[in-house]
mmCIF file of C-alpha atoms (C1' of nucleotides) in Angstrom:
data_model
loop_
_atom_site.group_PDB
_atom_site.id
_atom_site.type_symbol
_atom_site.label_atom_id
_atom_site.label_comp_id
_atom_site.label_asym_id
_atom_site.label_seq_id
_atom_site.Cartn_x
_atom_site.Cartn_y
_atom_site.Cartn_z
ATOM 1 C CA UNK F 1 143.463 119.501 51.022
ATOM 2 C CA UNK F 2 140.527 121.815 51.552
ATOM 3 C CA UNK F 3 140.328 120.604 55.108
ATOM 4 C CA UNK F 4 144.004 121.335 55.579
ATOM 5 C CA UNK F 5 143.794 124.895 54.267
ATOM 6 C CA UNK F 6 140.675 125.569 56.311
ATOM 7 C CA UNK F 7 142.560 124.478 59.403
ATOM 8 C CA UNK F 8 145.440 126.750 58.531
ATOM 9 C CA UNK F 9 143.107 129.688 58.006
ATOM 10 C CA UNK F 10 141.490 128.984 61.344
ATOM 11 C CA UNK F 11 144.871 128.827 63.033
ATOM 12 C CA UNK F 12 145.733 132.243 61.624
ATOM 13 C CA UNK F 13 142.398 133.668 62.718
ATOM 14 C CA UNK F 14 142.872 132.369 66.242
ATOM 15 C CA UNK F 15 146.371 133.712 66.629
ATOM 16 C CA UNK F 16 145.365 137.096 65.238
ATOM 17 C CA UNK F 17 142.491 137.181 67.732
ATOM 18 C CA UNK F 18 144.924 136.436 70.532
ATOM 19 C CA UNK F 19 147.184 139.247 69.371
ATOM 20 C CA UNK F 20 144.220 141.643 69.377
ATOM 21 C CA UNK F 21 143.201 140.557 72.870
ATOM 22 C CA UNK F 22 146.628 141.334 74.227
ATOM 23 C CA UNK F 23 146.656 144.660 72.452
ATOM 24 C CA UNK F 24 143.330 145.618 73.983
ATOM 25 C CA UNK F 25 144.680 144.974 77.442
ATOM 26 C CA UNK F 26 147.808 146.987 76.634
ATOM 27 C CA UNK F 27 145.754 149.862 75.342
ATOM 28 C CA UNK F 28 143.654 149.836 78.482
ATOM 29 C CA UNK F 29 146.747 149.818 80.664
ATOM 30 C CA UNK F 30 148.171 152.739 78.743
ATOM 31 C CA UNK F 31 144.851 154.449 79.034
ATOM 32 C CA UNK F 32 144.833 154.040 82.797
ATOM 33 C CA UNK F 33 148.371 155.384 83.036
ATOM 34 C CA UNK F 34 147.241 158.282 80.937
ATOM 35 C CA UNK F 35 144.282 158.881 83.226
ATOM 36 C CA UNK F 36 146.531 158.770 86.278
ATOM 37 C CA UNK F 37 148.903 161.322 84.754
ATOM 38 C CA UNK F 38 146.090 163.603 83.722
ATOM 39 C CA UNK F 39 144.476 163.707 87.113
ATOM 40 C CA UNK F 40 147.744 163.938 89.052
ATOM 41 C CA UNK F 41 147.707 167.757 89.005
ATOM 42 C CA UNK F 42 144.411 167.682 90.872
ATOM 43 C CA UNK F 43 145.953 165.858 93.819
ATOM 44 C CA UNK F 44 143.408 163.050 94.120
ATOM 45 C CA UNK F 45 144.340 159.368 94.177
ATOM 46 C CA UNK F 46 143.017 157.453 91.191
ATOM 47 C CA UNK F 47 140.216 155.637 92.958
ATOM 48 C CA UNK F 48 138.815 158.846 94.386
ATOM 49 C CA UNK F 49 139.024 160.572 91.032
ATOM 50 C CA UNK F 50 137.215 157.697 89.402
ATOM 51 C CA UNK F 51 134.466 157.868 91.990
ATOM 52 C CA UNK F 52 134.108 161.609 91.658
ATOM 53 C CA UNK F 53 133.673 161.357 87.895
ATOM 54 C CA UNK F 54 130.808 158.941 88.453
ATOM 55 C CA UNK F 55 128.779 161.260 90.608
ATOM 56 C CA UNK F 56 126.479 163.111 88.263
ATOM 57 C CA UNK F 57 123.467 162.722 90.469
ATOM 58 C CA UNK F 58 123.437 162.045 94.217
ATOM 59 C CA UNK F 59 123.584 158.280 94.392
ATOM 60 C CA UNK F 60 122.845 155.757 97.131
ATOM 61 C CA UNK F 61 125.987 154.036 98.281
ATOM 62 C CA UNK F 62 124.835 150.593 97.281
ATOM 63 C CA UNK F 63 124.285 151.826 93.749
ATOM 64 C CA UNK F 64 127.831 153.143 93.620
ATOM 65 C CA UNK F 65 129.066 149.793 94.843
ATOM 66 C CA UNK F 66 127.338 148.178 91.931
ATOM 67 C CA UNK F 67 128.681 150.652 89.391
ATOM 68 C CA UNK F 68 132.221 150.326 90.667
ATOM 69 C CA UNK F 69 131.911 146.597 91.082
ATOM 70 C CA UNK F 70 132.993 146.554 94.702
ATOM 71 C CA UNK F 71 131.682 145.930 98.183
ATOM 72 C CA UNK F 72 129.494 148.425 100.074
ATOM 73 C CA UNK F 73 132.086 148.611 102.830
ATOM 74 C CA UNK F 74 134.643 149.950 100.411
ATOM 75 C CA UNK F 75 132.190 152.650 99.350
ATOM 76 C CA UNK F 76 131.969 153.727 102.976
ATOM 77 C CA UNK F 77 135.697 154.225 102.945
ATOM 78 C CA UNK F 78 135.698 156.098 99.634
ATOM 79 C CA UNK F 79 132.904 158.349 100.859
ATOM 80 C CA UNK F 80 134.838 159.071 104.050
ATOM 81 C CA UNK F 81 137.885 160.083 102.088
ATOM 82 C CA UNK F 82 135.953 162.305 99.699
ATOM 83 C CA UNK F 83 134.065 163.846 102.594
ATOM 84 C CA UNK F 84 137.289 164.660 104.448
ATOM 85 C CA UNK F 85 138.348 166.638 101.399
ATOM 86 C CA UNK F 86 135.062 168.479 101.320
ATOM 87 C CA UNK F 87 134.138 167.131 97.897
ATOM 88 C CA UNK F 88 130.986 165.241 98.832
ATOM 89 C CA UNK F 89 128.438 165.051 101.630
ATOM 90 C CA UNK F 90 126.128 162.335 102.758
ATOM 91 C CA UNK F 91 122.522 163.428 102.392
ATOM 92 C CA UNK F 92 119.353 161.711 103.488
ATOM 93 C CA UNK F 93 117.696 159.322 101.070
ATOM 94 C CA UNK F 94 114.015 158.563 100.695
ATOM 95 C CA UNK F 95 114.249 156.151 103.576
ATOM 96 C CA UNK F 96 116.258 156.661 106.757
ATOM 97 C CA UNK F 97 118.408 153.699 105.869
ATOM 98 C CA UNK F 98 119.606 155.197 102.608
ATOM 99 C CA UNK F 99 122.380 157.740 102.425
ATOM 100 C CA UNK F 100 123.099 159.473 99.162
ATOM 101 C CA UNK F 101 126.543 160.678 98.227
ATOM 102 C CA UNK F 102 126.222 164.137 96.716
ATOM 103 C CA UNK F 103 128.844 166.460 95.296
ATOM 104 C CA UNK F 104 129.434 169.690 97.193
ATOM 105 C CA UNK F 105 130.002 172.880 95.234
ATOM 106 C CA UNK F 106 133.725 172.388 95.309
ATOM 107 C CA UNK F 107 133.256 168.749 94.402
ATOM 108 C CA UNK F 108 131.220 169.742 91.377
ATOM 109 C CA UNK F 109 133.819 172.292 90.348
ATOM 110 C CA UNK F 110 136.634 169.801 90.679
ATOM 111 C CA UNK F 111 134.740 167.119 88.813
ATOM 112 C CA UNK F 112 134.069 169.495 85.924
ATOM 113 C CA UNK F 113 137.713 170.481 85.694
ATOM 114 C CA UNK F 114 138.864 166.884 85.820
ATOM 115 C CA UNK F 115 136.358 165.656 83.259
ATOM 116 C CA UNK F 116 137.456 168.321 80.801
ATOM 117 C CA UNK F 117 141.160 167.708 81.375
ATOM 118 C CA UNK F 118 140.895 163.954 81.169
ATOM 119 C CA UNK F 119 138.823 163.979 78.002
ATOM 120 C CA UNK F 120 140.978 166.513 76.182
ATOM 121 C CA UNK F 121 144.183 164.667 77.008
ATOM 122 C CA UNK F 122 142.848 161.188 76.361
ATOM 123 C CA UNK F 123 144.893 158.931 74.103
ATOM 124 C CA UNK F 124 141.902 158.365 71.912
ATOM 125 C CA UNK F 125 141.653 162.047 71.151
ATOM 126 C CA UNK F 126 145.358 162.649 70.866
ATOM 127 C CA UNK F 127 146.314 159.668 68.790
ATOM 128 C CA UNK F 128 143.390 158.997 66.504
ATOM 129 C CA UNK F 129 141.827 161.050 63.751
ATOM 130 C CA UNK F 130 138.117 161.797 63.624
ATOM 131 C CA UNK F 131 137.688 159.038 61.058
ATOM 132 C CA UNK F 132 139.523 156.486 63.159
ATOM 133 C CA UNK F 133 137.412 157.298 66.190
ATOM 134 C CA UNK F 134 134.294 156.886 64.096
ATOM 135 C CA UNK F 135 135.461 153.375 63.209
ATOM 136 C CA UNK F 136 136.463 152.483 66.734
ATOM 137 C CA UNK F 137 133.171 153.323 68.428
ATOM 138 C CA UNK F 138 131.000 150.658 66.803
ATOM 139 C CA UNK F 139 133.669 147.986 67.272
ATOM 140 C CA UNK F 140 133.859 148.650 70.996
ATOM 141 C CA UNK F 141 130.092 148.648 71.231
ATOM 142 C CA UNK F 142 129.969 145.246 69.566
ATOM 143 C CA UNK F 143 132.509 143.910 72.038
ATOM 144 C CA UNK F 144 130.550 145.232 74.988
ATOM 145 C CA UNK F 145 127.020 144.452 73.891
ATOM 146 C CA UNK F 146 127.236 141.532 71.561
ATOM 147 C CA UNK F 147 125.587 138.395 72.892
ATOM 148 C CA UNK F 148 128.609 136.214 72.127
ATOM 149 C CA UNK F 149 127.447 135.391 68.602
ATOM 150 C CA UNK K 1 129.130 182.252 64.621
ATOM 151 C CA UNK K 2 131.780 180.110 63.014
ATOM 152 C CA UNK K 3 133.730 180.273 66.190
ATOM 153 C CA UNK K 4 130.685 179.139 68.124
ATOM 154 C CA UNK K 5 129.983 176.141 65.916
ATOM 155 C CA UNK K 6 133.658 175.139 65.934
ATOM 156 C CA UNK K 7 133.531 175.177 69.710
ATOM 157 C CA UNK K 8 130.421 173.030 69.684
ATOM 158 C CA UNK K 9 132.016 170.530 67.305
ATOM 159 C CA UNK K 10 135.053 170.406 69.524
ATOM 160 C CA UNK K 11 132.893 169.794 72.563
ATOM 161 C CA UNK K 12 131.210 166.879 70.828
ATOM 162 C CA UNK K 13 134.557 165.464 69.753
ATOM 163 C CA UNK K 14 135.916 165.660 73.287
ATOM 164 C CA UNK K 15 132.931 164.004 74.871
ATOM 165 C CA UNK K 16 132.905 161.237 72.265
ATOM 166 C CA UNK K 17 136.597 160.649 72.969
ATOM 167 C CA UNK K 18 135.826 160.374 76.648
ATOM 168 C CA UNK K 19 133.095 157.862 75.938
ATOM 169 C CA UNK K 20 135.510 155.797 73.859
ATOM 170 C CA UNK K 21 138.131 155.890 76.603
ATOM 171 C CA UNK K 22 135.705 154.505 79.124
ATOM 172 C CA UNK K 23 134.593 151.843 76.691
ATOM 173 C CA UNK K 24 138.175 150.741 76.124
ATOM 174 C CA UNK K 25 138.664 150.256 79.827
ATOM 175 C CA UNK K 26 135.390 148.347 80.063
ATOM 176 C CA UNK K 27 136.362 146.109 77.181
ATOM 177 C CA UNK K 28 139.692 145.381 78.818
ATOM 178 C CA UNK K 29 137.995 144.545 82.096
ATOM 179 C CA UNK K 30 135.624 142.200 80.330
ATOM 180 C CA UNK K 31 138.550 140.732 78.516
ATOM 181 C CA UNK K 32 140.369 140.042 81.769
ATOM 182 C CA UNK K 33 137.284 138.419 83.234
ATOM 183 C CA UNK K 34 137.071 136.334 80.109
ATOM 184 C CA UNK K 35 140.711 135.347 80.459
ATOM 185 C CA UNK K 36 140.198 134.373 84.082
ATOM 186 C CA UNK K 37 137.213 132.207 83.182
ATOM 187 C CA UNK K 38 139.033 130.547 80.333
ATOM 188 C CA UNK K 39 142.065 129.589 82.380
ATOM 189 C CA UNK K 40 140.096 128.537 85.451
ATOM 190 C CA UNK K 41 139.841 124.911 84.264
ATOM 191 C CA UNK K 42 143.637 124.719 84.289
ATOM 192 C CA UNK K 43 143.823 125.455 87.993
ATOM 193 C CA UNK K 44 146.380 128.266 87.881
ATOM 194 C CA UNK K 45 145.819 131.663 89.494
ATOM 195 C CA UNK K 46 145.676 134.470 86.948
ATOM 196 C CA UNK K 47 149.090 135.935 87.653
ATOM 197 C CA UNK K 48 150.782 132.565 87.190
ATOM 198 C CA UNK K 49 148.898 131.886 83.984
ATOM 199 C CA UNK K 50 149.878 135.277 82.634
ATOM 200 C CA UNK K 51 153.511 134.610 83.419
ATOM 201 C CA UNK K 52 153.440 131.177 81.847
ATOM 202 C CA UNK K 53 152.023 132.557 78.601
ATOM 203 C CA UNK K 54 154.939 134.967 78.454
ATOM 204 C CA UNK K 55 157.628 132.293 78.559
ATOM 205 C CA UNK K 56 158.363 131.458 74.952
ATOM 206 C CA UNK K 57 162.094 131.466 75.434
ATOM 207 C CA UNK K 58 163.936 131.034 78.748
ATOM 208 C CA UNK K 59 164.113 134.573 80.090
ATOM 209 C CA UNK K 60 166.218 136.255 82.763
ATOM 210 C CA UNK K 61 164.130 137.249 85.725
ATOM 211 C CA UNK K 62 164.862 140.925 85.380
ATOM 212 C CA UNK K 63 163.560 140.829 81.834
ATOM 213 C CA UNK K 64 160.329 139.266 83.039
ATOM 214 C CA UNK K 65 160.047 141.987 85.637
ATOM 215 C CA UNK K 66 160.262 144.548 82.886
ATOM 216 C CA UNK K 67 157.728 142.795 80.681
ATOM 217 C CA UNK K 68 155.266 142.383 83.516
ATOM 218 C CA UNK K 69 155.946 145.852 84.859
ATOM 219 C CA UNK K 70 156.712 144.730 88.379
ATOM 220 C CA UNK K 71 159.573 144.447 90.828
ATOM 221 C CA UNK K 72 162.266 141.741 90.580
ATOM 222 C CA UNK K 73 161.351 140.506 94.041
ATOM 223 C CA UNK K 74 157.871 139.670 92.858
ATOM 224 C CA UNK K 75 159.332 137.642 90.002
ATOM 225 C CA UNK K 76 161.230 135.593 92.564
ATOM 226 C CA UNK K 77 157.918 134.791 94.185
ATOM 227 C CA UNK K 78 156.209 133.944 90.879
ATOM 228 C CA UNK K 79 159.105 131.722 89.870
ATOM 229 C CA UNK K 80 158.925 129.925 93.223
ATOM 230 C CA UNK K 81 155.229 129.243 92.754
ATOM 231 C CA UNK K 82 155.637 128.001 89.194
ATOM 232 C CA UNK K 83 158.593 125.869 90.215
ATOM 233 C CA UNK K 84 156.618 124.254 93.048
ATOM 234 C CA UNK K 85 154.102 123.160 90.445
ATOM 235 C CA UNK K 86 156.834 121.748 88.256
ATOM 236 C CA UNK K 87 156.066 124.108 85.386
ATOM 237 C CA UNK K 88 159.404 125.933 85.225
ATOM 238 C CA UNK K 89 162.994 125.552 86.365
ATOM 239 C CA UNK K 90 165.721 128.060 87.002
ATOM 240 C CA UNK K 91 168.615 127.483 84.632
ATOM 241 C CA UNK K 92 172.017 129.146 84.536
ATOM 242 C CA UNK K 93 172.400 132.280 82.451
ATOM 243 C CA UNK K 94 175.441 133.530 80.574
ATOM 244 C CA UNK K 95 176.788 135.019 83.761
ATOM 245 C CA UNK K 96 176.596 133.417 87.181
ATOM 246 C CA UNK K 97 174.429 136.273 88.381
ATOM 247 C CA UNK K 98 171.691 135.589 85.845
ATOM 248 C CA UNK K 99 169.086 132.907 86.279
ATOM 249 C CA UNK K 100 166.774 132.110 83.437
ATOM 250 C CA UNK K 101 163.255 130.885 83.945
ATOM 251 C CA UNK K 102 162.599 128.062 81.521
ATOM 252 C CA UNK K 103 159.484 125.993 80.902
ATOM 253 C CA UNK K 104 159.693 122.317 81.791
ATOM 254 C CA UNK K 105 158.064 119.796 79.471
ATOM 255 C CA UNK K 106 154.856 119.874 81.460
ATOM 256 C CA UNK K 107 155.081 123.671 81.573
ATOM 257 C CA UNK K 108 155.317 123.780 77.807
ATOM 258 C CA UNK K 109 152.388 121.407 77.430
ATOM 259 C CA UNK K 110 150.255 123.443 79.795
ATOM 260 C CA UNK K 111 151.182 126.704 78.135
ATOM 261 C CA UNK K 112 150.225 125.338 74.736
ATOM 262 C CA UNK K 113 146.880 124.123 75.979
ATOM 263 C CA UNK K 114 146.158 127.420 77.689
ATOM 264 C CA UNK K 115 147.189 129.539 74.754
ATOM 265 C CA UNK K 116 144.891 127.614 72.458
ATOM 266 C CA UNK K 117 141.957 127.709 74.859
ATOM 267 C CA UNK K 118 142.336 131.370 75.658
ATOM 268 C CA UNK K 119 142.660 132.419 72.038
ATOM 269 C CA UNK K 120 139.733 130.339 70.817
ATOM 270 C CA UNK K 121 137.458 131.630 73.536
ATOM 271 C CA UNK K 122 138.562 135.240 73.369
ATOM 272 C CA UNK K 123 135.860 137.878 73.105
ATOM 273 C CA UNK K 124 137.498 139.285 70.040
ATOM 274 C CA UNK K 125 137.097 136.007 68.218
ATOM 275 C CA UNK K 126 133.650 135.240 69.542
ATOM 276 C CA UNK K 127 132.068 138.610 69.131
ATOM 277 C CA UNK K 128 133.618 140.136 66.034
ATOM 278 C CA UNK K 129 133.521 139.099 62.411
ATOM 279 C CA UNK K 130 136.681 138.699 60.346
ATOM 280 C CA UNK K 131 136.046 142.103 58.794
ATOM 281 C CA UNK K 132 135.606 143.777 62.152
ATOM 282 C CA UNK K 133 138.844 142.289 63.456
ATOM 283 C CA UNK K 134 140.616 143.509 60.361
ATOM 284 C CA UNK K 135 139.435 147.043 61.187
ATOM 285 C CA UNK K 136 140.291 146.798 64.863
ATOM 286 C CA UNK K 137 143.932 145.755 64.476
ATOM 287 C CA UNK K 138 145.259 148.922 62.867
ATOM 288 C CA UNK K 139 143.335 151.136 65.286
ATOM 289 C CA UNK K 140 144.860 149.409 68.286
ATOM 290 C CA UNK K 141 148.295 149.639 66.724
ATOM 291 C CA UNK K 142 147.868 153.364 66.261
ATOM 292 C CA UNK K 143 146.890 153.747 69.899
ATOM 293 C CA UNK K 144 149.909 151.779 71.053
ATOM 294 C CA UNK K 145 152.548 153.107 68.719
ATOM 295 C CA UNK K 146 151.460 156.539 67.686
ATOM 296 C CA UNK K 147 153.740 159.298 68.914
ATOM 297 C CA UNK K 148 150.889 161.360 70.353
ATOM 298 C CA UNK K 149 150.294 163.246 67.095
ATOM 299 C "C1'" DT Z 1 181.401 149.692 92.546
ATOM 300 C "C1'" DA Z 2 177.337 148.029 89.904
ATOM 301 C "C1'" DT Z 3 174.128 144.319 88.893
ATOM 302 C "C1'" DT Z 4 171.114 139.873 89.642
ATOM 303 C "C1'" DG Z 5 168.385 137.620 92.339
ATOM 304 C "C1'" DT Z 6 166.705 136.725 97.311
ATOM 305 C "C1'" DT Z 7 164.732 137.634 101.820
ATOM 306 C "C1'" DA Z 8 162.113 139.961 105.222
ATOM 307 C "C1'" DT Z 9 158.953 143.259 105.892
ATOM 308 C "C1'" DA Z 10 155.498 146.695 105.016
ATOM 309 C "C1'" DC Z 11 151.923 148.721 102.437
ATOM 310 C "C1'" DT Z 12 147.651 149.300 99.401
ATOM 311 C "C1'" DC Z 13 143.494 147.935 97.958
ATOM 312 C "C1'" DT Z 14 139.645 145.396 98.770
ATOM 313 C "C1'" DA Z 15 136.643 141.673 100.682
ATOM 314 C "C1'" DT Z 16 134.263 139.237 104.643
ATOM 315 C "C1'" DA Z 17 131.799 139.055 108.730
ATOM 316 C "C1'" DA Z 18 129.667 140.895 112.465
ATOM 317 C "C1'" DC Z 19 127.154 144.884 113.885
ATOM 318 C "C1'" DT Z 20 123.518 149.136 113.988
ATOM 319 C "C1'" DA Z 21 119.679 151.344 112.617
ATOM 320 C "C1'" DT Z 22 116.073 151.463 110.300
ATOM 321 C "C1'" DA Z 23 112.047 149.223 107.675
ATOM 322 C "C1'" DT V 1 112.942 139.283 109.027
ATOM 323 C "C1'" DA V 2 115.372 141.916 105.444
ATOM 324 C "C1'" DT V 3 118.056 145.903 103.867
ATOM 325 C "C1'" DA V 4 121.643 150.109 103.984
ATOM 326 C "C1'" DG V 5 125.449 151.468 105.711
ATOM 327 C "C1'" DT V 6 129.402 150.925 109.191
ATOM 328 C "C1'" DT V 7 133.248 148.851 111.729
ATOM 329 C "C1'" DA V 8 136.923 145.759 112.542
ATOM 330 C "C1'" DT V 9 139.641 142.504 110.645
ATOM 331 C "C1'" DA V 10 141.901 139.707 107.249
ATOM 332 C "C1'" DG V 11 143.804 138.582 102.811
ATOM 333 C "C1'" DA V 12 145.890 139.025 98.097
ATOM 334 C "C1'" DG V 13 149.071 141.176 95.503
ATOM 335 C "C1'" DT V 14 152.891 143.879 95.272
ATOM 336 C "C1'" DA V 15 156.656 147.165 96.580
ATOM 337 C "C1'" DT V 16 160.795 148.631 99.423
ATOM 338 C "C1'" DA V 17 165.030 147.957 101.546
ATOM 339 C "C1'" DA V 18 168.749 145.421 103.045
ATOM 340 C "C1'" DC V 19 171.478 141.585 101.596
ATOM 341 C "C1'" DA V 20 174.451 137.887 99.123
ATOM 342 C "C1'" DA V 21 176.803 136.477 95.150
ATOM 343 C "C1'" DT V 22 179.034 137.642 91.157
ATOM 344 C "C1'" DA V 23 181.038 140.782 87.790
#
DNA sequence: TATTGTTATACTCTATAACTATA
DNA sequence: TATAGTTATAGAGTATAACAATA
């Protein structure tokens, strides 16, 4: 009897967890759509916008590859595209093998505009209250950092 | 002075929202990785597994296209692949134009196994307590349903 | 004429492998 | 020999457009 009700409770817990998992993915998809809409006025494809928003400091290409979770060769292509638009330049690194990707003045200006626009129009800001956001933060941190209890 | 501090508070709110947005996307990415790992033992590529988990009732292909957010022609391809593996069949719909994708017995068995495995091993279940999940649900619902307050 | 699913084809994003230039 | 970036090529995943069958 106790075993039975424990199993039922577990079943409910598992199916609720599954529902939450699917919701997280949906939220992220919505969030990406949102991002795409918000940057559309700036005329950059999503992957270039994403890269631009990452470039606080001049960064070696291999480091960008790591941050974006992609191959170095793809970074070459991204850098080419951003360079064509005058948003970044390749500058020398501490070693003649390294090339750093650095924002140009217009790249910096565009990044600042985009960051502000994207943050102000984010779903999280538009749809949640201050209190709700305060609750959400720690939960997301747990999901990202927790060592799979 | 009041204006200044209001602006500062707003700035903080916006940048916190931006941090949360990025975390949501990271969580979703982790969650997808997790999903991929959990279904790997079943030997289905991710897109087929995702489709299988969607098939509770026999569904017309155009409805699947809508649910998965992709073109009807891609559903044809998915259905072909699932059919080759004996997991689904095309059955007649209420109109001779419609074809419904329905799970076979082995499709149903596989789906049940996968659903259970995926739910039990989900990050949400493994990394959050019951209380934390109870907090997370309503927040996600707000993000998905809220009419952009 | 409008709709469902199919086919053939093309495109986008990204990885792999081979290459170069340094170190 | 090992590492950073580049080039050329290939693949996965998906869309587009034209089409066939049915309504």
